[in-house]
Amino acid sequence: MFKVSDIITTPPSEFATPLQQKVYETFAALGIPFGRVDTDPGLTMEDCRNIDAKIGVRIVKTVFLCNRQQTAFWLYVTSDDKPFVTREFCAALGGIPRVSFAPAEKLQELTGVEVGATTILSAILPESAPVSLVMDRDLADSEWFACTDGTPTCFVKIRTRDLLGKYIPASGHDLIMI
């Protein structure tokens, strides 16, 4: 049975990664309330459905992409039910060259996470500066936003307006809506 805790409104007592610590410090500094659940590693769609049921909102899908030369990077956030179509993504960004999934080493280097923990919240890290943030426009219209906190065992829920109006601006990143 997949473990999902009840909703918790305080940071973890111990942080698993520097990113996880920075996320909760940023929430506190910006006055962003949150709810989170501790889980077994949430790696499959079935795992995410169990998390969704407990946290009360669907977990977003976040993919880390790059060009062939691995000189340009995109963190794309969309809903879990939308298939990722490279051609459509590239066209929506003005006809950029074809992208593919970035290697795990680049994911760790630029976003501070391992595979299975990819999150837009990593934008707060200075090393994420070269990464372009892209979000499906439909997500911006939802009241709540849920994603990993930078670990595959903790999922956080915040108001979308706090993500877009406080957290992303504090990161120094621009957000491209498609």
Short mmCIF file of C-alpha atoms in Angstrom, two decimals:
data_model
loop_
_atom_site.label_atom_id
_atom_site.label_comp_id
_atom_site.label_asym_id
_atom_site.label_seq_id
_atom_site.Cartn_x
_atom_site.Cartn_y
_atom_site.Cartn_z
CA MET A 1 0.00 0.00 0.00
CA PHE A 2 1.35 3.42 -1.02
CA LYS A 3 1.95 5.64 2.04
CA VAL A 4 0.58 9.20 2.06
CA SER A 5 0.48 11.19 5.30
CA ASP A 6 -2.30 13.48 6.38
CA ILE A 7 -1.83 17.12 5.31
CA ILE A 8 0.89 18.91 7.29
CA THR A 9 1.20 22.72 7.41
CA THR A 10 4.72 22.98 8.82
CA PRO A 11 8.08 22.35 7.12
CA PRO A 12 9.77 18.96 7.52
CA SER A 13 11.73 18.64 10.79
CA GLU A 14 14.77 17.59 8.75
CA PHE A 15 15.49 18.56 5.16
CA ALA A 16 16.52 15.92 2.63
CA THR A 17 18.11 18.37 0.18
CA PRO A 18 19.33 21.98 0.09
CA LEU A 19 16.49 22.76 -2.34
CA GLN A 20 13.86 21.41 0.03
CA GLN A 21 15.19 23.66 2.80
CA LYS A 22 15.29 26.69 0.47
CA VAL A 23 11.68 26.07 -0.65
CA TYR A 24 10.31 26.20 2.90
CA GLU A 25 12.53 29.16 3.85
CA THR A 26 11.17 31.01 0.81
CA PHE A 27 7.57 30.14 1.68
CA ALA A 28 8.16 31.57 5.18
CA ALA A 29 9.92 34.71 3.92
CA LEU A 30 7.16 35.42 1.38
CA GLY A 31 4.27 34.51 3.67
CA ILE A 32 3.09 31.65 1.47
CA PRO A 33 0.88 29.18 3.35
CA PHE A 34 1.13 25.56 2.23
CA GLY A 35 -0.09 22.07 2.88
CA ARG A 36 2.17 19.10 2.29
CA VAL A 37 2.06 15.33 2.45
CA ASP A 38 4.91 12.95 3.10
CA THR A 39 4.81 9.89 0.88
CA ASP A 40 6.60 6.85 -0.35
CA PRO A 41 8.55 7.83 -3.48
CA GLY A 42 5.86 9.12 -5.87
CA LEU A 43 7.14 7.95 -9.23
CA THR A 44 4.18 6.50 -11.11
CA MET A 45 0.84 7.86 -12.26
CA GLU A 46 -0.88 5.54 -9.76
CA ASP A 47 1.29 6.96 -6.96
CA CYS A 48 0.28 10.47 -8.01
CA ARG A 49 -3.42 9.55 -7.97
CA ASN A 50 -3.01 8.43 -4.34
CA ILE A 51 -1.30 11.74 -3.53
CA ASP A 52 -3.94 13.74 -5.42
CA ALA A 53 -6.71 12.10 -3.39
CA LYS A 54 -5.07 13.05 -0.08
CA ILE A 55 -3.89 16.57 -0.97
CA GLY A 56 -7.12 17.49 -2.75
CA VAL A 57 -5.65 18.69 -6.04
CA ARG A 58 -3.92 17.05 -9.00
CA ILE A 59 -0.13 17.00 -8.95
CA VAL A 60 1.34 18.76 -11.99
CA LYS A 61 3.65 17.08 -14.48
CA THR A 62 7.03 18.80 -14.80
CA VAL A 63 9.56 17.87 -17.48
CA PHE A 64 13.11 19.11 -17.93
CA LEU A 65 14.05 19.64 -21.57
CA CYS A 66 17.07 20.75 -23.58
CA ASN A 67 18.20 21.38 -27.12
CA ARG A 68 20.48 18.90 -28.87
CA GLN A 69 23.63 20.78 -27.87
CA GLN A 70 22.51 20.93 -24.21
CA THR A 71 23.03 24.70 -24.20
CA ALA A 72 19.39 25.74 -23.69
CA PHE A 73 17.08 24.31 -21.02
CA TRP A 74 13.35 24.48 -20.28
CA LEU A 75 11.37 23.40 -17.25
CA TYR A 76 7.85 22.74 -18.55
CA VAL A 77 4.91 22.44 -16.16
CA THR A 78 1.64 21.00 -17.42
CA SER A 79 -1.24 18.88 -16.20
CA ASP A 80 -0.72 15.17 -15.83
CA ASP A 81 -3.39 14.32 -18.39
CA LYS A 82 -1.84 16.26 -21.29
CA PRO A 83 0.61 14.35 -23.45
CA PHE A 84 3.89 16.10 -24.17
CA VAL A 85 4.23 16.70 -27.91
CA THR A 86 7.65 18.06 -28.84
CA ARG A 87 6.45 19.65 -32.09
CA GLU A 88 3.67 21.57 -30.32
CA PHE A 89 5.95 22.70 -27.48
CA CYS A 90 8.59 23.99 -29.91
CA ALA A 91 5.97 25.78 -32.04
CA ALA A 92 4.39 27.41 -28.97
CA LEU A 93 7.79 28.88 -28.10
CA GLY A 94 8.18 30.48 -31.50
CA GLY A 95 9.66 27.62 -33.43
CA ILE A 96 12.64 26.78 -31.25
CA PRO A 97 14.75 23.83 -32.42
CA ARG A 98 13.57 20.37 -31.45
CA VAL A 99 13.96 19.55 -27.77
CA SER A 100 14.40 16.31 -25.87
CA PHE A 101 14.49 15.27 -22.25
CA ALA A 102 17.63 16.59 -20.58
CA PRO A 103 20.06 14.16 -18.95
CA ALA A 104 19.74 13.42 -15.24
CA GLU A 105 23.14 15.02 -14.58
CA LYS A 106 21.93 18.36 -16.00
CA LEU A 107 18.69 18.06 -14.02
CA GLN A 108 20.71 17.72 -10.81
CA GLU A 109 23.22 20.42 -11.77
CA LEU A 110 20.71 23.09 -12.80
CA THR A 111 17.69 22.36 -10.61
CA GLY A 112 19.08 20.53 -7.57
CA VAL A 113 16.77 17.54 -7.94
CA GLU A 114 16.90 13.91 -8.95
CA VAL A 115 14.65 12.26 -11.50
CA GLY A 116 11.19 11.92 -9.96
CA ALA A 117 11.42 15.20 -8.03
CA THR A 118 11.43 17.75 -10.85
CA THR A 119 9.69 20.91 -9.72
CA ILE A 120 9.19 24.52 -10.71
CA LEU A 121 10.10 25.39 -7.12
CA SER A 122 13.76 24.79 -8.04
CA ALA A 123 13.64 28.17 -9.80
CA ILE A 124 14.61 29.69 -6.44
CA LEU A 125 18.12 28.22 -6.71
CA PRO A 126 20.80 30.48 -8.26
CA GLU A 127 22.10 27.62 -10.42
CA SER A 128 18.71 27.47 -12.17
CA ALA A 129 19.33 30.88 -13.82
CA PRO A 130 19.96 29.39 -17.31
CA VAL A 131 16.67 27.45 -17.23
CA SER A 132 13.59 28.92 -18.91
CA LEU A 133 10.32 28.32 -17.06
CA VAL A 134 7.31 27.39 -19.19
CA MET A 135 3.80 26.69 -17.89
CA ASP A 136 0.63 25.47 -19.50
CA ARG A 137 -1.76 28.43 -19.40
CA ASP A 138 -4.60 26.26 -18.08
CA LEU A 139 -2.68 25.72 -14.83
CA ALA A 140 -2.50 29.46 -14.19
CA ASP A 141 -6.29 29.58 -14.03
CA SER A 142 -6.59 26.99 -11.27
CA GLU A 143 -6.92 27.98 -7.61
CA TRP A 144 -4.38 25.46 -6.34
CA PHE A 145 -0.99 24.23 -7.52
CA ALA A 146 0.61 21.00 -6.28
CA CYS A 147 4.07 19.61 -7.01
CA THR A 148 7.08 18.04 -5.30
CA ASP A 149 9.05 20.16 -2.87
CA GLY A 150 12.25 18.99 -4.57
CA THR A 151 12.10 15.46 -3.21
CA PRO A 152 10.15 12.44 -4.51
CA THR A 153 8.70 11.86 -1.02
CA CYS A 154 7.04 15.18 -0.23
CA PHE A 155 4.37 16.97 -2.23
CA VAL A 156 3.25 20.51 -1.51
CA LYS A 157 0.08 22.45 -2.30
CA ILE A 158 -0.02 26.26 -2.53
CA ARG A 159 -2.35 28.80 -4.08
CA THR A 160 -1.49 29.32 -7.73
CA ARG A 161 -1.64 33.09 -7.21
CA ASP A 162 1.13 32.75 -4.58
CA LEU A 163 3.27 30.73 -6.98
CA LEU A 164 2.78 33.21 -9.83
CA GLY A 165 2.63 36.43 -7.84
CA LYS A 166 5.23 35.83 -5.12
CA TYR A 167 7.40 32.74 -5.56
CA ILE A 168 8.32 32.98 -9.25
CA PRO A 169 9.01 36.75 -9.07
CA ALA A 170 11.26 36.14 -6.02
CA SER A 171 13.24 33.62 -8.09
CA GLY A 172 14.16 36.26 -10.67
CA HIS A 173 12.84 34.09 -13.48
CA ASP A 174 10.34 35.06 -16.11
CA LEU A 175 7.53 32.59 -16.73
CA ILE A 176 6.43 31.81 -20.27
CA MET A 177 2.77 30.78 -20.56
CA ILE A 178 1.73 28.58 -23.48
#
